[in-house]
PDB file of C-alpha atoms in Angstrom:
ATOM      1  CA  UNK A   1     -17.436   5.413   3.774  1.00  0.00           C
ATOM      2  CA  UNK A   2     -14.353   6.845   2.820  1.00  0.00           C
ATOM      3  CA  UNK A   3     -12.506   6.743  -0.500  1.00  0.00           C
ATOM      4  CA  UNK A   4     -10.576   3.326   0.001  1.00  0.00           C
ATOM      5  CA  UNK A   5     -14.313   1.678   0.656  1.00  0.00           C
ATOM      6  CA  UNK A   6     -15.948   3.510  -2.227  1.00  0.00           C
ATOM      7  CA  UNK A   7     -12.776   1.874  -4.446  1.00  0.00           C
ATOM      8  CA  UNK A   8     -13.638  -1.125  -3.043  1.00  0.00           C
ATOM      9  CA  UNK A   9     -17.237  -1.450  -3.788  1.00  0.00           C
ATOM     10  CA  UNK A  10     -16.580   0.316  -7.710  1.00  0.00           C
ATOM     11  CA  UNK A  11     -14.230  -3.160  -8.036  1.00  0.00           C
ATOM     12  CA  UNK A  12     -16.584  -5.686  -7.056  1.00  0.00           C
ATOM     13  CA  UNK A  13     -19.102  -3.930  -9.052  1.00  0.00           C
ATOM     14  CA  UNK A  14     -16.964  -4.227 -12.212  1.00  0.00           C
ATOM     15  CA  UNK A  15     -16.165  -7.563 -10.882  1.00  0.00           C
ATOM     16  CA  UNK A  16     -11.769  -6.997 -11.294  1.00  0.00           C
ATOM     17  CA  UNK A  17      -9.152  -6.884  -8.916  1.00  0.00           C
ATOM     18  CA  UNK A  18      -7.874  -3.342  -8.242  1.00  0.00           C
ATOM     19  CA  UNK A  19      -3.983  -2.790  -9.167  1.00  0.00           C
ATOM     20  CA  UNK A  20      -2.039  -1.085  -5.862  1.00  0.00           C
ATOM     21  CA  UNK A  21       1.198   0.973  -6.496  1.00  0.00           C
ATOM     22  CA  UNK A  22       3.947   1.985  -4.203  1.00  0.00           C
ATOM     23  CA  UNK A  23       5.981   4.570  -4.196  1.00  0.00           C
ATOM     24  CA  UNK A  24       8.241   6.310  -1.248  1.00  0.00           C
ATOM     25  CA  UNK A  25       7.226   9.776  -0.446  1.00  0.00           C
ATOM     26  CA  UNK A  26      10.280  12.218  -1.146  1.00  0.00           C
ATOM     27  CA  UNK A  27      11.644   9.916  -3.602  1.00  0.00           C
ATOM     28  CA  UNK A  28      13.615  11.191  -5.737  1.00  0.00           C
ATOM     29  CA  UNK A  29      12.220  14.732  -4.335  1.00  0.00           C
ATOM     30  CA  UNK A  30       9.182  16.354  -3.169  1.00  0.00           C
ATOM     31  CA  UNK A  31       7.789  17.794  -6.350  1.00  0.00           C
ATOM     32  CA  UNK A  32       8.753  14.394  -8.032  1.00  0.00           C
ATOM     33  CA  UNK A  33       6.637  12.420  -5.736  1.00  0.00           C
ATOM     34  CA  UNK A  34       4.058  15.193  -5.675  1.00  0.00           C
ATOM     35  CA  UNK A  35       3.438  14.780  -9.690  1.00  0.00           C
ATOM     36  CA  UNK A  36       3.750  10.959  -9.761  1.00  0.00           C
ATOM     37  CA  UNK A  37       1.030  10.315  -7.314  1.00  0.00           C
ATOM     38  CA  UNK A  38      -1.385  13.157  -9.047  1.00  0.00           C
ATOM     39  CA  UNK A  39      -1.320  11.226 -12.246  1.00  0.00           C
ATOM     40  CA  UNK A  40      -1.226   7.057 -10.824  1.00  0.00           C
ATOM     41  CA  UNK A  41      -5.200   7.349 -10.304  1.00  0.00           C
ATOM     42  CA  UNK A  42      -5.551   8.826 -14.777  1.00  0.00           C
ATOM     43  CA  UNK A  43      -2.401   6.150 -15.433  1.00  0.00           C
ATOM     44  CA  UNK A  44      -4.197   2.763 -13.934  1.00  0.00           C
ATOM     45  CA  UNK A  45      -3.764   2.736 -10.218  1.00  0.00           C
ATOM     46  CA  UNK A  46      -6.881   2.225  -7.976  1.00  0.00           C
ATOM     47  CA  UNK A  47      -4.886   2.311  -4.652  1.00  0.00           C
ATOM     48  CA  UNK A  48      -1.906   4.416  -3.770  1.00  0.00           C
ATOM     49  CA  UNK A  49       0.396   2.565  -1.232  1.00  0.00           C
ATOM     50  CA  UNK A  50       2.419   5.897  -0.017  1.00  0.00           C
ATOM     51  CA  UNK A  51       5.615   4.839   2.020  1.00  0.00           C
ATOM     52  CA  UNK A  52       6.741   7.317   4.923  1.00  0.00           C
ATOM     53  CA  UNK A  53      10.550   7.340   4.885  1.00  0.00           C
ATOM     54  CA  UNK A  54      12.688   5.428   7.579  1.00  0.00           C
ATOM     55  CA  UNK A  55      15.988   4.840   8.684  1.00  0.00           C
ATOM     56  CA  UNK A  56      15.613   1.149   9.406  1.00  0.00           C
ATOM     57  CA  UNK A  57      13.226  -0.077   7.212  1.00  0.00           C
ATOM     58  CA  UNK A  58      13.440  -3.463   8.510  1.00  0.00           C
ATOM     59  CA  UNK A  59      10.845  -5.108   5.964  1.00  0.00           C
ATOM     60  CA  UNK A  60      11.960  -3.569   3.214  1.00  0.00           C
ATOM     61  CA  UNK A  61      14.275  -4.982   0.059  1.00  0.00           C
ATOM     62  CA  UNK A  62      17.732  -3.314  -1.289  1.00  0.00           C
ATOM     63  CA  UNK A  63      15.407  -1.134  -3.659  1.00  0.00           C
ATOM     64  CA  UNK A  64      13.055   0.982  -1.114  1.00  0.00           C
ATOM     65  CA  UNK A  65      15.662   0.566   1.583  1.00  0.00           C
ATOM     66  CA  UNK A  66      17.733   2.622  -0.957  1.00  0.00           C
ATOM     67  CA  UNK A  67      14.500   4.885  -1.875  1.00  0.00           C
ATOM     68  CA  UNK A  68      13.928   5.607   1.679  1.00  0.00           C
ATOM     69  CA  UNK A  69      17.525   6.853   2.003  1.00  0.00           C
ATOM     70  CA  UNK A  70      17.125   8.749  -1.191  1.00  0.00           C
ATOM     71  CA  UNK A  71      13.979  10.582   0.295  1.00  0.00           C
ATOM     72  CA  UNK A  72      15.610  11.489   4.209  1.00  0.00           C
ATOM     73  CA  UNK A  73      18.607  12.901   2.328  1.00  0.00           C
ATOM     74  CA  UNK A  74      16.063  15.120   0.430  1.00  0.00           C
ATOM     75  CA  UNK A  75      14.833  16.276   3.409  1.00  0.00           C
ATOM     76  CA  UNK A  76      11.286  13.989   3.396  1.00  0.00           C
ATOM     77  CA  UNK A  77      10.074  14.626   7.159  1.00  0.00           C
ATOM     78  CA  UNK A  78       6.216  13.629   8.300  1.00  0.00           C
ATOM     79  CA  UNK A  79       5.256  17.223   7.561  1.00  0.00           C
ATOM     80  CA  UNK A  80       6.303  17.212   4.381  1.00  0.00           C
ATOM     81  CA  UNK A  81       4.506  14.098   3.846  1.00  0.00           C
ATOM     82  CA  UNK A  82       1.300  15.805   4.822  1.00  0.00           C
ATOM     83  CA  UNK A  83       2.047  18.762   2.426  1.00  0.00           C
ATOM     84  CA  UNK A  84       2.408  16.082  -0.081  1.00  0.00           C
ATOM     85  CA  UNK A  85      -0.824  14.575   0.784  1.00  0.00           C
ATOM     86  CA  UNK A  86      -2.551  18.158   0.284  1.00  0.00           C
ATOM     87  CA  UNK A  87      -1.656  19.338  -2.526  1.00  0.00           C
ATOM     88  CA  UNK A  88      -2.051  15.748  -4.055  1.00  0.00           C
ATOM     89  CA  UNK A  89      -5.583  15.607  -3.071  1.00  0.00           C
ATOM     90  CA  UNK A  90      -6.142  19.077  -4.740  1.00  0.00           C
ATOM     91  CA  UNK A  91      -5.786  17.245  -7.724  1.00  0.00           C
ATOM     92  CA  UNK A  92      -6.743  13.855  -7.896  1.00  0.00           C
ATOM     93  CA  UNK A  93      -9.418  13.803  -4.759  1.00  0.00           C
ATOM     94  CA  UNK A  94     -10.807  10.306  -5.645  1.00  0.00           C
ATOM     95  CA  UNK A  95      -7.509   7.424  -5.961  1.00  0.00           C
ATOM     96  CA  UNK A  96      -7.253   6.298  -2.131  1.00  0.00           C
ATOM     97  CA  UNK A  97      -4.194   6.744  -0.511  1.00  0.00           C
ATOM     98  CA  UNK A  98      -2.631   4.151   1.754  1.00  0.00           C
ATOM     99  CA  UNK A  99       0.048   4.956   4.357  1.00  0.00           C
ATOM    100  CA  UNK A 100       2.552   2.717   4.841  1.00  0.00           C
ATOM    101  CA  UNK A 101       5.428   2.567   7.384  1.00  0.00           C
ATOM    102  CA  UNK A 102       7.126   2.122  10.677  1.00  0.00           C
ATOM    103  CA  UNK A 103       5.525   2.969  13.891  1.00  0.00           C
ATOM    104  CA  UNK A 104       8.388   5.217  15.541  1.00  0.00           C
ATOM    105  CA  UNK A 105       8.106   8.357  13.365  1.00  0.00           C
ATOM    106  CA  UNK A 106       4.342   8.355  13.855  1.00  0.00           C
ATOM    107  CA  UNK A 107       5.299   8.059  17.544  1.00  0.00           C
ATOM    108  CA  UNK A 108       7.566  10.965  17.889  1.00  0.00           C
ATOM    109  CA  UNK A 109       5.362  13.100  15.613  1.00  0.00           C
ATOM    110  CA  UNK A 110       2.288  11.925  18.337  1.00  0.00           C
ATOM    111  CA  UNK A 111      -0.135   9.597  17.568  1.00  0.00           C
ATOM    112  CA  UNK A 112      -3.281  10.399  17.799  1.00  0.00           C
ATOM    113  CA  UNK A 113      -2.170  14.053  15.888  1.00  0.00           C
ATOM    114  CA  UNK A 114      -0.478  12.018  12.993  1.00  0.00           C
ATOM    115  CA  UNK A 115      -3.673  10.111  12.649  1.00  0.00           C
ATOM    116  CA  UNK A 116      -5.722  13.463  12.595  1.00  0.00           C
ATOM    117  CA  UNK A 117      -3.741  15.294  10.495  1.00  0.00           C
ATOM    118  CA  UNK A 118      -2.777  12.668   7.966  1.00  0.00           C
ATOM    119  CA  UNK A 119      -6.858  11.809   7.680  1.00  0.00           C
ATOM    120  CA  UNK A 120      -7.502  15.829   7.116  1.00  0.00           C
ATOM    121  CA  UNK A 121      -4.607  15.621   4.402  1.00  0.00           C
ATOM    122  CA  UNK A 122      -6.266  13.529   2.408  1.00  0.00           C
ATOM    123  CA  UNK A 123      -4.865   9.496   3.289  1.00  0.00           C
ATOM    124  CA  UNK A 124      -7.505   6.982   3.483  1.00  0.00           C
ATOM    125  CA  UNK A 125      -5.926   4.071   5.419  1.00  0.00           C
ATOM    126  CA  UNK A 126      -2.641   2.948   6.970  1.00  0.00           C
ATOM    127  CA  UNK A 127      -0.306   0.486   7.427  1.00  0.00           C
ATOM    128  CA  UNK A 128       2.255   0.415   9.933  1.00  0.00           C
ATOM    129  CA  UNK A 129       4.610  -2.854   9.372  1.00  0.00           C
ATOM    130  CA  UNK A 130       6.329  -3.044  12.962  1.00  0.00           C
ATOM    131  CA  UNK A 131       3.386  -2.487  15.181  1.00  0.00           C
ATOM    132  CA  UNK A 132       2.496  -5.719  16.705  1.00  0.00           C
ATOM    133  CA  UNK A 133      -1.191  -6.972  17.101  1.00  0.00           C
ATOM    134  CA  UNK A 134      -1.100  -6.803  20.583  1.00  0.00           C
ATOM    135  CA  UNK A 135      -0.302  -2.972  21.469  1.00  0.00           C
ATOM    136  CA  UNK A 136      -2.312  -1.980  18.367  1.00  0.00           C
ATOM    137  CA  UNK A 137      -5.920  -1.712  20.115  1.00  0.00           C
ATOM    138  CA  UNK A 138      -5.343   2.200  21.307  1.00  0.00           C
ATOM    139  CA  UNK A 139      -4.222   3.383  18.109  1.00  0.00           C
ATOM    140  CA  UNK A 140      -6.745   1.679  16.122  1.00  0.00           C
ATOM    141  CA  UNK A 141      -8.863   3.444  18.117  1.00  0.00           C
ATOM    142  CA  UNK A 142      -7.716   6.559  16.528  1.00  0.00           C
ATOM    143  CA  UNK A 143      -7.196   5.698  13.349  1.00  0.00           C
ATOM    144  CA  UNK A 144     -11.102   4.958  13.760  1.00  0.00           C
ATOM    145  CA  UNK A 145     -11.699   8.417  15.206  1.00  0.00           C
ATOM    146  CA  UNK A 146     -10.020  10.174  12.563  1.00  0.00           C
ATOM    147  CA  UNK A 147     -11.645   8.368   9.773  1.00  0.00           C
ATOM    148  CA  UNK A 148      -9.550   6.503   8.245  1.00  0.00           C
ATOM    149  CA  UNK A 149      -8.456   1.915   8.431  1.00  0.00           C
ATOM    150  CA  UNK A 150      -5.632   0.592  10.615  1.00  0.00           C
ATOM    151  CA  UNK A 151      -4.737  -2.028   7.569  1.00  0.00           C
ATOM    152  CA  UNK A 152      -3.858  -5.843   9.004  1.00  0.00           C
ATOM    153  CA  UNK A 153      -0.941  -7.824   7.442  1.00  0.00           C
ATOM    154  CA  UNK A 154      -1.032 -11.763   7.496  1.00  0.00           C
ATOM    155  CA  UNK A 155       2.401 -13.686   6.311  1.00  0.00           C
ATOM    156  CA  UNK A 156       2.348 -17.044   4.925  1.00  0.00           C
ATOM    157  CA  UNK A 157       3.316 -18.277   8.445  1.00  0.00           C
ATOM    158  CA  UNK A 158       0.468 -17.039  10.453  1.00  0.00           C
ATOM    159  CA  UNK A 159      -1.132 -19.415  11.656  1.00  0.00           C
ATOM    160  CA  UNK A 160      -4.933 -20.203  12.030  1.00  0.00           C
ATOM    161  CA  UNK A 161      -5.101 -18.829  15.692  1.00  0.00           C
ATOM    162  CA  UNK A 162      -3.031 -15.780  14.798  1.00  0.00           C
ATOM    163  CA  UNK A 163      -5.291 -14.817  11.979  1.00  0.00           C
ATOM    164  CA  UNK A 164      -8.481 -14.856  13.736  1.00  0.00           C
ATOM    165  CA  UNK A 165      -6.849 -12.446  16.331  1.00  0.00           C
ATOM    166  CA  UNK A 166      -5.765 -10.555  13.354  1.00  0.00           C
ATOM    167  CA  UNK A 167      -8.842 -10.046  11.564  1.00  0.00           C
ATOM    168  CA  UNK A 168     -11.140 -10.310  14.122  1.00  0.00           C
ATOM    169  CA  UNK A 169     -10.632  -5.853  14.271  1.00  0.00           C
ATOM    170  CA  UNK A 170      -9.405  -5.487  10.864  1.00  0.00           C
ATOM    171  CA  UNK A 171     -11.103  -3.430   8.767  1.00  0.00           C
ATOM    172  CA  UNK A 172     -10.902  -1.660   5.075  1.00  0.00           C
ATOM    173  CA  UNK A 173      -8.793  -4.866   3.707  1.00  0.00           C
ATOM    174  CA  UNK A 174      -6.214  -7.330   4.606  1.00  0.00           C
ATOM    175  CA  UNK A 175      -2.570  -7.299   3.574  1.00  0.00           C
ATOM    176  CA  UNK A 176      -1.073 -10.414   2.711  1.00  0.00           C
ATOM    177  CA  UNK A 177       2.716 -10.595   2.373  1.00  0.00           C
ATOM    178  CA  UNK A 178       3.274 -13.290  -0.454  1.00  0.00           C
ATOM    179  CA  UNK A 179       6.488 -14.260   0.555  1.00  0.00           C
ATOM    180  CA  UNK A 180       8.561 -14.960   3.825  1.00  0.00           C
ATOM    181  CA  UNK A 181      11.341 -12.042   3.698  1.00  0.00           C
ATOM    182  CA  UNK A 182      11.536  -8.469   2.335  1.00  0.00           C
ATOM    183  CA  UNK A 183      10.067  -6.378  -0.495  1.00  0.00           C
ATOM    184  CA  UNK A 184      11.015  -7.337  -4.165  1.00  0.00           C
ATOM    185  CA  UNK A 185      13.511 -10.124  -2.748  1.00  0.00           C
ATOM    186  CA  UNK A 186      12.146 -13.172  -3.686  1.00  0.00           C
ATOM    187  CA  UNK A 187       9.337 -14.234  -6.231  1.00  0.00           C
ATOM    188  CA  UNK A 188       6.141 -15.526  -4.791  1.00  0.00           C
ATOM    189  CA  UNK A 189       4.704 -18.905  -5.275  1.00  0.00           C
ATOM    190  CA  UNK A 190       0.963 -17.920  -6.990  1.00  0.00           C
ATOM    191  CA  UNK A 191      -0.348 -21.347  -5.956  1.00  0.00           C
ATOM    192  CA  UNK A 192       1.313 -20.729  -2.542  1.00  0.00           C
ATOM    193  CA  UNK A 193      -0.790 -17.668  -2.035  1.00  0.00           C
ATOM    194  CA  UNK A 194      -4.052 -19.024  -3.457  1.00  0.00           C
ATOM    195  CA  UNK A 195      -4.141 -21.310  -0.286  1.00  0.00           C
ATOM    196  CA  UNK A 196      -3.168 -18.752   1.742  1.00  0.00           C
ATOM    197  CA  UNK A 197      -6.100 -16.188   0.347  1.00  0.00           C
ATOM    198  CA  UNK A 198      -8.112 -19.159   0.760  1.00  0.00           C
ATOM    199  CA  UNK A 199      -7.856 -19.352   4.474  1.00  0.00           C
ATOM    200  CA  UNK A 200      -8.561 -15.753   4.769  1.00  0.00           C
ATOM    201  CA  UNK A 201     -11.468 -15.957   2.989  1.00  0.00           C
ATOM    202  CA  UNK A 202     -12.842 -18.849   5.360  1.00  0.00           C
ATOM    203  CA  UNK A 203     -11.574 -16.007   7.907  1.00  0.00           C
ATOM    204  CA  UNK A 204     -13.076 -12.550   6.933  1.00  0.00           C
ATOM    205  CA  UNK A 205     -15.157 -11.377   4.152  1.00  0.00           C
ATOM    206  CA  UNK A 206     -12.907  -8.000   3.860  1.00  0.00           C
ATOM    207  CA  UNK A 207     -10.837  -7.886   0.808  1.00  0.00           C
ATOM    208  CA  UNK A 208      -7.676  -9.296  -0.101  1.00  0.00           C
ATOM    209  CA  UNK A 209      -4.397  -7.866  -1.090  1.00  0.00           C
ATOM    210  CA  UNK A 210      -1.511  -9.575  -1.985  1.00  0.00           C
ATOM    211  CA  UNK A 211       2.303  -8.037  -2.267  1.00  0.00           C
ATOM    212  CA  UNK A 212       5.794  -8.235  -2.095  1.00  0.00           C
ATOM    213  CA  UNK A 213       7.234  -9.828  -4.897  1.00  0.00           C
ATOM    214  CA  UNK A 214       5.137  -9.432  -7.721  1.00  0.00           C
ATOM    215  CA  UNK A 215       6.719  -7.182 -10.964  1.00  0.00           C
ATOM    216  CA  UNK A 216       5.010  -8.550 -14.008  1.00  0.00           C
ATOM    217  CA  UNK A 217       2.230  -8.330 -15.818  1.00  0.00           C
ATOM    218  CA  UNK A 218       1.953 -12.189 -15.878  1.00  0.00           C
ATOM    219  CA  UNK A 219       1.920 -12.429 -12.302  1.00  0.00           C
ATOM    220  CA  UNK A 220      -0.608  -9.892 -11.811  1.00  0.00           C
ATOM    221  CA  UNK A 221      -3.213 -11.272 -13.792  1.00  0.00           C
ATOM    222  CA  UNK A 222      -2.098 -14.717 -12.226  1.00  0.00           C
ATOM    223  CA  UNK A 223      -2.685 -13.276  -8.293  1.00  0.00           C
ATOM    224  CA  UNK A 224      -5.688 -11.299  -9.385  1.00  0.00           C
ATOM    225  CA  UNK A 225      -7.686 -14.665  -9.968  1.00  0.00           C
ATOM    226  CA  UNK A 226      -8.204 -15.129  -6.232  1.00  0.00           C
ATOM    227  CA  UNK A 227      -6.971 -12.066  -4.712  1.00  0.00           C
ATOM    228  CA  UNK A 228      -8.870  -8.585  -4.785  1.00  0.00           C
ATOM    229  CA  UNK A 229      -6.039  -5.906  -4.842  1.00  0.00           C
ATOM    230  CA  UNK A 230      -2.579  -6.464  -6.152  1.00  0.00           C
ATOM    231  CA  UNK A 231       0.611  -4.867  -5.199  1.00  0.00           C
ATOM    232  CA  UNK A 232       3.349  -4.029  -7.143  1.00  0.00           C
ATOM    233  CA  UNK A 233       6.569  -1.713  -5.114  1.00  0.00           C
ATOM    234  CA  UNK A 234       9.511  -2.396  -5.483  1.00  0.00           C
ATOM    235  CA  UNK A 235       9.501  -2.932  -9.785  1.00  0.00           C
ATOM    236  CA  UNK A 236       8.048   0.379  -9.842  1.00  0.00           C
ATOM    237  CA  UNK A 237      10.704   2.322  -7.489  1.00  0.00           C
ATOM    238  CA  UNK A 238      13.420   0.552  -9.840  1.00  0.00           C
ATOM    239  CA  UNK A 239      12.059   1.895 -13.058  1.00  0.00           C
ATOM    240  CA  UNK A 240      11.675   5.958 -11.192  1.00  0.00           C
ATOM    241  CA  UNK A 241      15.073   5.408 -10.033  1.00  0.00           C
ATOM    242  CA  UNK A 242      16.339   4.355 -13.115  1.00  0.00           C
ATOM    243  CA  UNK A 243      14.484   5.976 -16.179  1.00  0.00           C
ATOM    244  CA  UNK A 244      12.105   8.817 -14.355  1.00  0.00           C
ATOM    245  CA  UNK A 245       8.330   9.610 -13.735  1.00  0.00           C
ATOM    246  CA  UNK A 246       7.206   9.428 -17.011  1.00  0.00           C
ATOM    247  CA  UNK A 247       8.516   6.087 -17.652  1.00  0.00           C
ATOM    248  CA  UNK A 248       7.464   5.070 -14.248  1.00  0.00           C
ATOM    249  CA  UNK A 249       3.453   6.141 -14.887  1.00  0.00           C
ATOM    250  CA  UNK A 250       4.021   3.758 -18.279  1.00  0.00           C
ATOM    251  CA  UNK A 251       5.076   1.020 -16.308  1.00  0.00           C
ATOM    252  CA  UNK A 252       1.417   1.474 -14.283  1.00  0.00           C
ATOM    253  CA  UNK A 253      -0.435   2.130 -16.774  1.00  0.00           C
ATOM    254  CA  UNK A 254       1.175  -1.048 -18.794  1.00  0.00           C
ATOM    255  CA  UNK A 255       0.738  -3.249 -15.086  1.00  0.00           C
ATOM    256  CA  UNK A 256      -2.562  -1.527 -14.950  1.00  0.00           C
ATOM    257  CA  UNK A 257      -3.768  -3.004 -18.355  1.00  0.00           C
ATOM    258  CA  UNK A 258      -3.259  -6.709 -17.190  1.00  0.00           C
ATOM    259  CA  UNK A 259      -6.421  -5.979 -14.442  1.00  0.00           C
ATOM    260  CA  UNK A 260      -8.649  -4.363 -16.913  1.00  0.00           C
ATOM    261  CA  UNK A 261     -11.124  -6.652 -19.172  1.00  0.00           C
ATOM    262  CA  UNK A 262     -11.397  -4.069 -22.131  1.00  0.00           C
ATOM    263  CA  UNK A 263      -7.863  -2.756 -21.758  1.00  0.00           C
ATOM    264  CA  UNK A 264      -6.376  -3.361 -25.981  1.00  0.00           C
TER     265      UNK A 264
END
């Protein structure tokens, strides 16, 4: 049981959905991103979604496309992110960490040695958005070995079939993009992805996350009625970009407040 399950169990045990927050590694620099993430977990976050920098992040809205080309021009490589990852954990060794990005750095950098290393860092699960489910069995395989969950994402056009192949390996919870397109373009339908949490729940008894889309507090506490994690990206990269860390670790801890039953 690693620290993404441990999260997991602590929510249903209070009996809340758990608030996930994304931010790009390297964005707007290295010791930026180093003291964001070391303060989410006291601000409000349960889960840290931590985005690996790409050139082409295909998925991926105006706002982290333009993060991610914030953080290569500041140098952000995949050993930096493990760096990151370190000296994050020795401070804050208990908020889980999520990976999340594109399979071809983790494919130059070697697979099964990304998986190692970025497990020994301190990361908890990943997500890799381009690899398909049907050349992911060897590297889930891995990620098993080194400890950590190869995280499954659904769309609102997968279809029954599809999902059961989906699920049928996942393991530590199940991504669900809310809407059809990229990050923060669109807003999502709550009703919309009610029915679609619904069929994964008929599906798999692993939690639920739901993202892309979803900025306010309204819509948080909406989404958290049926799903079990909520994700909020791209609202949060606009406010570091715009006003800086501090304001960015109020906007969590104000998003944060919405998922919390005693919160003022």
């Amino acid at each position: 049981m690693n620290r993404l399950d441990r999260k997991m169990a602590e929510l249903k045990g209070q009996n809340r959905a758990g608030l996930v927050t994304y931010f790009t590694g390297g964005d707007p620099d290295y010791d930026t991103t180093v003291e964001l993430l070391a303060n989410l977990g006291a601000a409000g976050t349960d889960v840290i979604e931590l985005g690996m920098p790409f050139s082409d992040p295909v998925a991926d809205g105006p706002i982290l496309q333009a993060a991610n080309i914030r953080a290569l021009q500041g140098g952000q490589t995949i050993e930096r992110m493990m760096a990151m990852l370190r000296e994050v954990r020795a401070r804050d060794d208990e908020t889980p960490i999520v990976l999340m990005g594109y399979f071809n750095p983790v494919r130059r950098y070697g697979t099964a040695r990304f998986f190692a290393d970025a497990s020994a860092s301190g990361a908890d699960a990943i997500i890799i958005v381009d690899l398909p489910l049907e050349h992911a069995g060897p590297f889930r395989a891995q990620v098993e070995q080194a400890g950590m969950h190869l995280i499954a994402m659904t769309a609102p056009t997968s279809h029954d079939k599809r999902l059961a192949a989906l699920l049928k390996p996942a393991s530590g919870f199940v991504y669900h993009i809310a809407i059809a397109g990229t990050t923060g373009a669109a807003t999502p339908d709550a009703s919309e992805i009610q029915e679609a949490v619904g069929r994964l729940r008929r599906q798999t008894d692993l939690p639920i996350a739901a993202g892309f889309g979803i900025k306010t507090a309204a819509q948080i506490r909406e989404v958290a009625q049926f799903a079990d994690l909520v994700v909020v990206g791209s609202r949060l990269v606009d406010v570091l970009a715009r006003e800086g860390r501090d304001q960015a670790l109020g906007e969590v801890a104000s998003l944060a407040a919405a998922l919390r039953p005693n919160a003022a």
